[in-house]
Amino acid sequence: MLETFQILSFLFLPLLSFVILIFFGKKLKSHSSTLGMFLIGLMLTNSIFLILKAEPYDFVLKTYNKWTLYKSFEWFSTGNFSISLGYFVDNITAIMLVVVSLIGFLVHLYSTEYMKDDPKYSRYFAFLGIFIFSMNGIVLADSLIMIYVFWELVGLSSFLLIGFWFEKEKPPLAANKAFLTNRVGDIGMFIGIMIIFFHVGSFNINEIINGVSDMNKTLLTLAGVLVFMGAVGKSAQFPLHIWLPNAMEGPTPVSALIHAATMVAAGVYLTFRIFPFLTPDALAIVAVIGAITAVMAAITAITRNDIKAVLAYSTISQLGYMVMAVGVGAPVYAFFHLVTHAMFKACLFLCSGSVIHAMHHSLHHLHDHETDPQDMNNMGGLKSKMPITHAAMLISTFAIAGVPFFSGFLSKDGILAAVLSYYYKHGDWTILLPIAGFGAAMITAFYMFRLIFKTFYGESKNKKIFKHIHESPLPMTIPLIILSVLSLAFAFTANLNPLVSKGWFKSLIYKYSKSHNFMDMKYINAGIDAAHYDAMYLSLFVASIGIGFSVLIYLLRKINPDNISKVLNIIGLFSLSKNKFYVDKIYNFVLYRPFLKQTQIASYIDWDFYDQKLIDAWGWITLKVSKYSGISDYSILDQKIIDGTSHLTQYVSGQLRKTQSGIIQNYLLGVLAVLVVIIILINQI
Amino acid sequence: MENTIFMQNSILSLLIFLPVLGAILMLPASKYLKIPNIIKYIALFTTGIQLILSAWLYINFDSTLSVMESPFTVQVNWIKHFNIEYFVGVDGLSIPMVLLTALLSFICILASWNIDKKPLGYFSLFLLLDAGMMGVFLSLDFFLFYIFWEVMLLPMYFLIGIWGGPQRHYAAIKFFLYTLFGSLFMLLAMIGLWYFTAPFNNNEGTFNLIKLIQLSPMIDSQLWGFDIQWLLWIALFIGFAIKVPVFPFHTWLPLAHVEAPTAISVILAGVLLKMGTYGLLRISYPLLPGEVVAFSYTLAILGVINILWGAMCAIAQIDLKKMVAYSSVSHMGYVLLGMSAVVSPSLAGAEAGLNGAVMQMFNHGTITAMLFLLVGVLYDQAHHRWIVYPDNYKDQELAGKLAFGGIATQMPVFSAFVALAFFAGLGLPALSGFISEALCFIGGFSAFRLVTAIGTLGILLGAVYLLRAYQRVFLGPLNDSYNKLIDINSRELATVVPIAFLVLLFGVFPKPLVDMVSSSISSLVSVIQGAM
Amino acid sequence: MNNIQSLQYFLPELLITITALFVIVFDLISQKKSNNLLVSVALFCIAWLLYQLPSNGGEIFNGMLINDKFSLYFKWIIFISTGAVILVSKYSNELDKEYKAEFDALLLFVLLGMFLMTNSIDLLMIYLSIELVSIPSYVLAGMLKNDKKSNEASLKYVIFGSFASGLMLFGLSWLYGISGSTNIYEIYKTIQLIDNPYMIYMSLMLILIGFGYKISMAPLHYWTPDVYEGSPTIVTAFFSAAPKAAGFAILIRTFFILFTSTNSLTVDALPLEGIDWFLIVAVLSAATMTIGNLLALKQDNVKRMLAYSTISHVGFMLMAFSTASIDAIVGITFYLTLYMFMNLSAFFMVIHVENNFKVKEVNQWGGIGYKTPILAAFMVLSLVSLAGLPPTSGFVGKVYLFRTLFATEKFYWLGIVGILNSVISLYYYFKIVKSMYFDESVIEKEENKPMLLYFFILLFSAQNIIFYFYWQPLYNYITKLFS
């Protein structure tokens, strides 16, 4: 009971925050954030208590306890069909809860300062509350249908937060784009869930894992890929990644929380959860999509000048990594990367927020509303003015670039090893996967340092602005410090050897690499271990190349970036990057506009043609028929034929009987004619 | 105790005839009582009592009892010669509809408070309409059912024709003729059922729907080379399909909805459309199970066409109300899809589908009511409903331009409610539309995979038109022409809040709704599965 | 029964004759020129005599007429509608007060004729009674001496009427020629033995023309619109009600006795061997209702619209007649009763509107719903009933008509035609409703409210709702007529 209460508090606390703030936020004013922080703080404490209960894997004894808490409640039942809602808590859940709570809490803290002057202050925190509520719902869910429910709710909160500044032009559009793009994925997910349900008879994930074995493999592949489509939408994988860059229209802390650390990771989390029953074919598709995403987004990130856009594409790229990791059979490393990425990417975003905040204030001071505070071309040299931000950002950049001693190295290394071993095992076209993995790693290192150098180093581009830049206040820098500390490898291993990823964290999650319905995980794990060193050296190599180039071009300015772009453009790479691979444009011209046109045609057919012409035609025809039968009855028969006869008669008889109309006679003729016809017909019968 | 028995026996009749009484009382009251707004108060009072009675009915309703066991059932001979009975009863199929009707009627009276053009006529006709709707949902005698069905037409005709928008005359007659066209086929089917079942009942025809469940499947003669059952099904289907409306009989709907005054649009979309599907479930399904089995694939296809076509057309609309109207076409498609699931090989799927259909009937009733009410609120202030001005707008400078924009800044509470309604409309979980839509899909999928999979596109399209409209009307920079708009007032809030509450309640906690209907559905499913 | 004995069963007719004659004489000698009181008293007495009349008189006047429940019932409804017309006629502004007495007298003569039509069982009586109805009708149609249309109507009516009568007479003479008798029971004995169906077909068709002309069955409807439009409204109202009932009475009796193998009014009719006139009636019925509706659809004149609609209603009743079952004639009688009154109510309303507001076209009726709310509401009721929608007796009646198709399992296609026609009819009836309520009022005159007219409109319209909720007694009563 107490346990249930403890678990459900993860839902009720943020929901409470939402409800109170949405109804009484106006009265609470600036205390809104205090309340929100208090409730999320409670949740954070709670999550720490929870994770302390989690049972780690013992690498020496190779044993682990199956520590799980689960309970399910019938939501409703129609007799033979019922849907239950329930929670399923294991190590992974506990870790996710800590991540969500921690970053949620830090973002709250950060936002108290960042959003200080916003008139919709309390509403902002209310929305954060509903987001955390729905995110926790996904994390806790024990069934696919419940995941779907909260999946959509997360979409809603994302919609609300992206469109938070709805009085501006772009945020509402971005919010719509995010919601709708996600829905495309959700459709697939929903169909996938239904296919599985009608074969297994359950929505419960564990029951599905136990029950799919005798399912037709092709169908299961299809179902798996369809469910994965949900993840493609939510985790911004190619080809549904287009919404995430636009989502940066939301407040930056929101980007840190939702569009970097937690919500977008939900897709990976889902793929992780369904991994045991994804068929090898489905996994291959997953891996390929991840790889494409990782490379494409990384290339796109190179040419972004908007500081948040770089981070957005970098997020997409990193999510691609995680998805690829699941695809090649290393869900543990995917999850590892999910957590490390959550820390350093949240940190990066919050740092960028700090920079933007400073830029914004400076511009505000100058009454300059034209200059874009997010454009890196207006920055430069901020290092001296914002030391804490700079330090934090540098640390997290090291992390993302995969430099030893930083958390990203550990997880990325695992992923690359898995990808490499996947190639070793399958050969053939799968060479593309490691190429993508390592290539993206190199590009990541490059563009991340490009960001650092353009922002914090070199000469300031605009002296006026530069003059008024100040380091952000404490509520904003404290989260930066905490997160940058958590971006260190030490935080995850408690081990001073930078090259070993074993540690408390890995032991918590290691058991999840043990089972798969259709594959021998032992064999795969052995392969990953074997490829470990190859991967590590390679990744160190590519990372240093990336960083090196970045240093040469942006710090030391030995190479003019224009020349490089000219060289690259020989194969069109630069334009591709600059134009985000034309994906948005293609969608616009191939899908979106033709579709809108079609709806207009549909509407035209429906109303102007079908209804007005065809349906009303019945009325029209009836009226016409009635008119003409009236005419034939009166005008033609009576006036023309009969009067014509009459005129003829008059002509012949020399106006003898002027007064006679002749009408009646012809009526009678008609009657006689009918009579004769009937009699003839009768005789025919 | 005696009171309870009295209530049990008379509650259904009270529900039906109380509004009639109210309507009759209005005339002398308006003449002799010199109280301002007396007519409106009478209407409010009558529908209020009706609402309380229906709540009482709900509390005392036991869903596990069949109609014949239910203490509320009243069966009195009316016209002996024809075996017509005054036979009213309530079961799981009808009770959500009764509650919906009572609730929406009450709310619509509130929403009509501004009607100052011939209030006596408006409110008395409205109450007659109310009585007709109650009657349809409570009748268990086909003849009685038909009568109430037709009784509604007349008040509706006047309510649209007198109090409607600029094209009201056209809309009124079109609605009238179209529906009448359908219901006359129903009439033929009704008389046909009477005669064709008579041989199996000692040559005594009957309109009793409970008896007909046993009798009508025995019909096996032919006419013009067609099975008579098939002909009956087609005739009934045309009658009901026009009301639903099923593609391609749907074009009366946008017109009627757009031209009708707000409260009437609410009733039209909230209650009247449900009568079509209710009729199918109440009459066509149990009476002609064999035909249901044969027809369900077509029904599923029609459902999906409804979903997609309605949504496509909704996307293209530039009139907010017309968009909502087309969304009804789309949403009723879910009901059809859910209903078609009855032939599913999986019992769970069949039940999910049918339950989903009935729930969707209720939920769409509430959600669309909310949408129309809110559009009405906006229209009352802005005097137009354009999302984008049409190309042939009278003011050529404005033609093709965004009509609203940024209303949310000016009317935050109102916009929040609209957002709630829109999200409910696009099937967001935790709001009631989600569960019923999901159940319809799950049911439909268990029976017809591919068709349903195509239909799920409706999830996306629904979001497209609602969110696009929301963004274009409510979000973005405020259009300066509308900086005088004032937020929703308390009367308007009173109309919307109860519905919003239900939408939330049944979204989070659908159990009461499911429990109400599921046992009736189970027996319906077993009737039809028995015919497979 | 010989002539003297028969007189006791002939008292109402006698009183009608006497009253008619007396009205003319009174008009000649009286200076006051108002015979309202006289006519009212006379009508009351006729009613009383009708009430006294035993329904089982059997054949009277040596087998010329028959007094049975069937004829008595028809006499009642014919009497009530004609009486109402006579009483209401004094409010008609169209009629020349100078000729009011003639008008009353003519109506009474027609009434006599119609009474005879209901109980004629002799070819001669059949012919004579129809002529007795027709000839005063020609005059009635031309009552407006100075109106060109009225004159034209009268003339057309005369020519058409005599033409039809001539054909009918020709048909009757065939029968006489075949059988050598004029009593239809006697004739039946002969013709059932005849092998050659064409002879009987010939006479059947010719007789059908005679009757069809009276009830305006297509293609003998041509005279109807012209006559209805040209005649004074009150006369049109009359024409569209009582003579239709009489026409159906004689049609039913003659056809059921003569041209069926069952030779009775109390069992379902089966066709004479080789003579399937049911199909002919069915086709003509479809034609009649369709033509009537289509023609009514485009009319702008309310009176003319209602006149055409009469044709379509006749079509509906013929639809039931084509199945020739007892249910069918019960249904027809039932529908006829309801129809006469709803129709009269509508026509009286037209008279009222014409008198008060001087408007004739549908689109001039704008706002009448608010000018005279109670009457207009009842007008709506009548129109709904005419269209055959619940909650009105017209709906019940129509159900009975449709059900005969199912009951006899014949002519289902006719049901579809009927359905489509119902939809069409709704459109033009509701044109009036639309005009009354939706259109702007252009009328500024105040109405005056003659009590009697009010009373009749309300009464005849109220039956729409009364017989809707409780039609069982009436229906049972009618059923007994045919047992």
Coordinates of N, CA and C in Angstrom, one line a residue, chain C residues 205-339:
Chain C
M205 N -63.9 -0.6 -68.4 CA -63.0 0.6 -68.7 C -63.9 1.8 -68.8
L206 N -65.0 1.6 -69.6 CA -65.9 2.8 -69.8 C -66.5 3.3 -68.5
I207 N -66.9 2.3 -67.7 CA -67.4 2.7 -66.4 C -66.4 3.4 -65.5
L208 N -65.2 2.8 -65.6 CA -64.1 3.4 -64.8 C -63.9 4.8 -65.2
I209 N -64.0 5.1 -66.4 CA -63.9 6.5 -66.9 C -64.9 7.4 -66.3
G210 N -66.1 6.9 -66.2 CA -67.2 7.7 -65.6 C -66.9 8.0 -64.1
F211 N -66.5 7.0 -63.4 CA -66.2 7.2 -62.0 C -64.9 7.9 -61.8
G212 N -63.9 7.6 -62.6 CA -62.6 8.2 -62.5 C -62.7 9.7 -62.7
Y213 N -63.6 10.1 -63.6 CA -63.7 11.5 -63.8 C -64.3 12.2 -62.6
K214 N -65.1 11.5 -61.9 CA -65.7 12.1 -60.7 C -64.6 12.2 -59.6
I215 N -63.8 11.2 -59.5 CA -62.8 11.3 -58.4 C -61.5 11.9 -58.9
S216 N -61.4 12.4 -60.1 CA -60.2 13.0 -60.8 C -59.1 12.0 -60.8
M217 N -59.3 10.9 -61.3 CA -58.2 9.9 -61.5 C -57.6 10.3 -62.9
A218 N -56.2 10.1 -62.9 CA -55.5 10.3 -64.2 C -56.0 9.2 -65.1
P219 N -56.1 9.4 -66.4 CA -55.9 10.7 -67.1 C -57.2 11.5 -67.2
L220 N -58.1 11.3 -66.3 CA -59.3 12.1 -66.3 C -59.3 13.3 -65.4
H221 N -58.1 13.7 -65.1 CA -58.0 14.8 -64.1 C -58.0 16.1 -64.8
Y222 N -57.9 16.1 -66.1 CA -57.7 17.4 -66.8 C -58.6 18.6 -66.4
W223 N -59.8 18.2 -66.1 CA -60.7 19.3 -65.8 C -60.4 19.9 -64.4
T224 N -59.8 19.1 -63.6 CA -59.8 19.4 -62.1 C -59.1 20.8 -61.9
P225 N -57.9 21.0 -62.4 CA -57.2 22.2 -62.0 C -58.0 23.4 -62.5
D226 N -58.4 23.4 -63.8 CA -59.1 24.5 -64.3 C -60.4 24.8 -63.5
V227 N -61.1 23.8 -63.3 CA -62.4 24.0 -62.6 C -62.1 24.5 -61.1
Y228 N -61.1 23.8 -60.5 CA -60.9 24.2 -59.1 C -60.4 25.7 -59.1
E229 N -59.6 26.1 -60.0 CA -59.1 27.4 -60.0 C -60.2 28.4 -60.3
G230 N -61.0 28.1 -61.3 CA -62.0 29.0 -61.7 C -63.1 29.2 -60.7
S231 N -63.4 28.1 -60.1 CA -64.6 28.2 -59.2 C -64.3 29.0 -58.0
P232 N -65.3 29.5 -57.3 CA -65.1 30.2 -56.0 C -64.4 29.2 -55.1
T233 N -63.6 29.8 -54.2 CA -62.8 28.9 -53.3 C -63.7 27.9 -52.5
I234 N -64.9 28.5 -52.1 CA -65.7 27.6 -51.3 C -66.2 26.4 -52.1
V235 N -66.4 26.7 -53.4 CA -66.9 25.6 -54.2 C -65.7 24.6 -54.4
T236 N -64.6 25.1 -54.6 CA -63.4 24.3 -54.8 C -63.3 23.4 -53.5
A237 N -63.4 24.0 -52.4 CA -63.3 23.2 -51.1 C -64.3 22.1 -51.2
F238 N -65.5 22.4 -51.6 CA -66.5 21.4 -51.6 C -66.2 20.3 -52.6
F239 N -65.8 20.7 -53.8 CA -65.5 19.8 -54.9 C -64.4 18.8 -54.4
S240 N -63.5 19.3 -53.7 CA -62.3 18.5 -53.3 C -62.7 17.5 -52.2
A241 N -63.8 17.6 -51.6 CA -64.1 16.8 -50.5 C -65.3 15.8 -50.8
A242 N -66.5 16.3 -50.6 CA -67.6 15.4 -50.6 C -67.8 14.6 -51.9
P243 N -67.7 15.2 -53.1 CA -67.9 14.4 -54.3 C -66.8 13.3 -54.4
K244 N -65.6 13.5 -53.9 CA -64.6 12.5 -53.9 C -65.1 11.3 -53.1
A245 N -65.7 11.6 -51.9 CA -66.2 10.5 -51.1 C -67.3 9.7 -51.8
A246 N -68.2 10.5 -52.4 CA -69.3 9.8 -53.1 C -68.7 9.0 -54.3
G247 N -67.8 9.6 -55.0 CA -67.2 8.9 -56.1 C -66.5 7.6 -55.7
F248 N -65.8 7.6 -54.6 CA -65.2 6.4 -54.1 C -66.2 5.4 -53.6
A249 N -67.3 5.9 -53.0 CA -68.4 5.0 -52.5 C -68.9 4.2 -53.7
I250 N -69.2 4.9 -54.8 CA -69.9 4.2 -55.9 C -68.8 3.4 -56.6
L251 N -67.6 3.8 -56.7 CA -66.6 3.0 -57.3 C -66.4 1.7 -56.6
I252 N -66.3 1.8 -55.2 CA -66.0 0.6 -54.4 C -67.2 -0.3 -54.6
R253 N -68.4 0.2 -54.4 CA -69.6 -0.7 -54.5 C -69.7 -1.4 -55.8
T254 N -69.7 -0.6 -56.9 CA -69.9 -1.2 -58.2 C -68.8 -2.2 -58.5
F255 N -67.5 -1.8 -58.3 CA -66.5 -2.7 -58.7 C -66.4 -4.0 -57.9
F256 N -66.7 -3.8 -56.6 CA -66.6 -5.0 -55.7 C -67.8 -5.9 -56.0
I257 N -68.9 -5.4 -56.4 CA -70.1 -6.3 -56.7 C -69.9 -6.8 -58.1
L258 N -69.6 -6.0 -59.0 CA -69.7 -6.4 -60.4 C -68.5 -7.1 -60.9
F259 N -67.3 -6.6 -60.6 CA -66.1 -7.1 -61.4 C -65.2 -7.9 -60.5
T260 N -65.8 -8.6 -59.5 CA -64.9 -9.5 -58.8 C -65.7 -10.8 -58.7
S261 N -64.9 -11.9 -58.5 CA -65.5 -13.2 -58.4 C -66.2 -13.4 -57.1
T262 N -66.0 -12.5 -56.2 CA -66.5 -12.7 -54.8 C -67.9 -12.0 -54.6
N263 N -68.1 -10.9 -55.4 CA -69.4 -10.3 -55.5 C -69.9 -9.9 -54.1
S264 N -69.1 -9.3 -53.3 CA -69.5 -8.9 -52.0 C -68.6 -7.8 -51.5
L265 N -69.2 -7.0 -50.5 CA -68.4 -5.9 -49.9 C -67.7 -6.4 -48.7
T266 N -67.9 -7.7 -48.3 CA -67.4 -8.1 -47.0 C -66.3 -9.1 -47.1
V267 N -65.8 -9.4 -48.2 CA -64.7 -10.3 -48.3 C -63.7 -9.7 -49.3
D268 N -62.4 -10.1 -49.1 CA -61.4 -9.7 -50.0 C -61.8 -10.0 -51.5
A269 N -61.6 -9.1 -52.3 CA -62.0 -9.3 -53.7 C -61.0 -10.1 -54.5
L270 N -61.5 -11.0 -55.3 CA -60.6 -11.7 -56.3 C -61.1 -11.3 -57.6
P271 N -60.2 -11.2 -58.6 CA -60.7 -10.7 -59.9 C -61.6 -11.7 -60.6
L272 N -62.4 -11.2 -61.4 CA -63.2 -12.1 -62.3 C -62.2 -12.8 -63.1
E273 N -62.6 -14.0 -63.5 CA -61.6 -14.8 -64.2 C -61.2 -14.1 -65.5
G274 N -59.9 -13.9 -65.7 CA -59.4 -13.3 -66.9 C -59.4 -11.8 -66.9
I275 N -60.0 -11.2 -65.8 CA -60.0 -9.7 -65.9 C -59.3 -9.2 -64.7
D276 N -58.0 -8.8 -65.0 CA -57.2 -8.3 -63.9 C -57.2 -6.8 -64.0
W277 N -58.2 -6.2 -63.5 CA -58.3 -4.7 -63.5 C -57.4 -4.1 -62.4
F278 N -56.9 -4.9 -61.5 CA -56.1 -4.4 -60.3 C -54.9 -3.7 -60.8
L279 N -54.3 -4.4 -61.8 CA -53.0 -3.8 -62.3 C -53.3 -2.4 -63.0
I280 N -54.4 -2.4 -63.7 CA -54.7 -1.1 -64.4 C -54.9 0.0 -63.3
V281 N -55.6 -0.4 -62.3 CA -55.8 0.6 -61.3 C -54.5 1.0 -60.6
A282 N -53.7 0.0 -60.4 CA -52.4 0.3 -59.8 C -51.6 1.3 -60.6
V283 N -51.5 1.0 -61.9 CA -50.8 1.9 -62.8 C -51.4 3.3 -62.8
L284 N -52.7 3.3 -62.9 CA -53.4 4.6 -62.9 C -53.2 5.3 -61.6
S285 N -53.1 4.6 -60.5 CA -52.9 5.2 -59.2 C -51.5 5.9 -59.2
A286 N -50.5 5.1 -59.7 CA -49.2 5.7 -59.7 C -49.2 7.0 -60.5
A287 N -49.8 6.9 -61.7 CA -49.9 8.1 -62.6 C -50.6 9.2 -61.9
T288 N -51.7 8.9 -61.2 CA -52.5 9.9 -60.6 C -51.7 10.7 -59.5
M289 N -51.1 9.9 -58.6 CA -50.4 10.6 -57.5 C -49.2 11.4 -58.1
T290 N -48.5 10.8 -59.0 CA -47.4 11.5 -59.5 C -47.8 12.8 -60.3
I291 N -48.7 12.7 -61.1 CA -49.2 13.8 -61.9 C -49.7 14.9 -60.9
G292 N -50.5 14.5 -60.0 CA -51.0 15.4 -59.1 C -49.9 16.2 -58.3
N293 N -49.0 15.4 -57.9 CA -47.9 16.0 -57.1 C -47.0 16.9 -58.0
L294 N -46.7 16.4 -59.1 CA -45.8 17.2 -60.0 C -46.5 18.5 -60.4
L295 N -47.7 18.5 -60.6 CA -48.4 19.7 -61.0 C -48.5 20.6 -59.8
A296 N -48.7 20.1 -58.7 CA -48.9 20.9 -57.5 C -47.6 21.6 -57.1
L297 N -46.5 21.0 -57.5 CA -45.2 21.4 -57.0 C -44.9 22.9 -57.5
K298 N -45.3 23.2 -58.7 CA -45.0 24.5 -59.3 C -46.0 25.5 -59.1
Q299 N -47.1 25.2 -58.4 CA -48.1 26.2 -58.3 C -47.8 27.2 -57.3
D300 N -48.1 28.4 -57.6 CA -47.9 29.5 -56.7 C -49.2 29.9 -56.0
N301 N -50.3 29.5 -56.6 CA -51.6 29.8 -56.1 C -52.0 28.8 -55.1
V302 N -52.3 29.2 -53.9 CA -52.6 28.2 -52.8 C -53.7 27.3 -53.1
K303 N -54.8 27.9 -53.7 CA -56.0 27.1 -54.0 C -55.6 26.1 -55.0
R304 N -54.9 26.5 -56.0 CA -54.6 25.6 -57.1 C -53.7 24.5 -56.6
M305 N -52.8 24.9 -55.7 CA -51.9 23.9 -55.2 C -52.7 22.8 -54.4
L306 N -53.6 23.3 -53.6 CA -54.4 22.3 -52.8 C -55.2 21.4 -53.8
A307 N -55.7 22.1 -54.9 CA -56.5 21.3 -55.8 C -55.7 20.2 -56.4
Y308 N -54.5 20.5 -56.9 CA -53.7 19.5 -57.5 C -53.4 18.4 -56.4
S309 N -53.2 18.9 -55.2 CA -52.8 17.9 -54.2 C -54.0 16.9 -54.0
T310 N -55.2 17.4 -54.2 CA -56.3 16.4 -54.1 C -56.1 15.3 -55.1
I311 N -55.6 15.6 -56.3 CA -55.4 14.5 -57.2 C -54.5 13.5 -56.7
S312 N -53.4 14.0 -56.1 CA -52.4 13.0 -55.6 C -53.0 12.2 -54.5
H313 N -53.8 12.8 -53.6 CA -54.5 12.0 -52.6 C -55.4 10.9 -53.1
V314 N -56.1 11.3 -54.2 CA -56.9 10.3 -54.9 C -56.0 9.1 -55.3
G315 N -54.8 9.5 -55.8 CA -53.9 8.5 -56.2 C -53.5 7.5 -55.1
F316 N -53.3 8.1 -53.9 CA -53.0 7.3 -52.8 C -54.1 6.3 -52.5
M317 N -55.3 6.8 -52.5 CA -56.4 6.0 -52.2 C -56.6 4.9 -53.2
L318 N -56.3 5.2 -54.5 CA -56.4 4.2 -55.5 C -55.3 3.2 -55.4
M319 N -54.2 3.6 -54.8 CA -53.2 2.6 -54.5 C -53.7 1.5 -53.7
A320 N -54.4 1.9 -52.6 CA -55.0 0.8 -51.8 C -56.1 0.1 -52.5
F321 N -56.9 0.8 -53.3 CA -58.0 0.2 -54.1 C -57.4 -0.9 -55.0
S322 N -56.2 -0.7 -55.5 CA -55.7 -1.6 -56.5 C -55.5 -3.0 -55.9
T323 N -55.4 -3.0 -54.5 CA -55.2 -4.4 -53.9 C -56.5 -5.0 -53.6
A324 N -57.6 -4.2 -53.6 CA -59.0 -4.8 -53.6 C -59.2 -5.7 -52.4
S325 N -58.6 -5.5 -51.3 CA -58.9 -6.3 -50.1 C -59.9 -5.5 -49.3
I326 N -60.4 -6.2 -48.3 CA -61.3 -5.5 -47.3 C -60.5 -4.5 -46.6
D327 N -59.3 -4.9 -46.2 CA -58.5 -3.9 -45.5 C -58.3 -2.7 -46.3
A328 N -58.2 -2.9 -47.6 CA -58.0 -1.7 -48.5 C -59.1 -0.8 -48.5
I329 N -60.4 -1.4 -48.6 CA -61.5 -0.4 -48.6 C -61.8 0.2 -47.3
V330 N -61.4 -0.6 -46.2 CA -61.5 0.0 -44.9 C -60.5 1.2 -44.8
G331 N -59.3 0.9 -45.3 CA -58.3 1.9 -45.3 C -58.7 3.1 -46.1
I332 N -59.3 2.9 -47.2 CA -59.7 4.0 -48.1 C -60.8 4.8 -47.4
T333 N -61.7 4.1 -46.8 CA -62.8 4.8 -46.1 C -62.3 5.7 -45.0
F334 N -61.4 5.0 -44.3 CA -60.8 5.7 -43.1 C -60.0 6.9 -43.6
Y335 N -59.2 6.7 -44.6 CA -58.4 7.8 -45.1 C -59.2 8.9 -45.6
L336 N -60.2 8.5 -46.4 CA -61.1 9.5 -47.0 C -61.8 10.3 -45.9
T337 N -62.2 9.7 -44.8 CA -62.8 10.5 -43.8 C -61.9 11.5 -43.2
L338 N -60.7 11.1 -42.9 CA -59.7 12.0 -42.4 C -59.3 13.1 -43.4
Y339 N -59.1 12.6 -44.6 CA -58.7 13.5 -45.7 C -59.7 14.6 -45.9

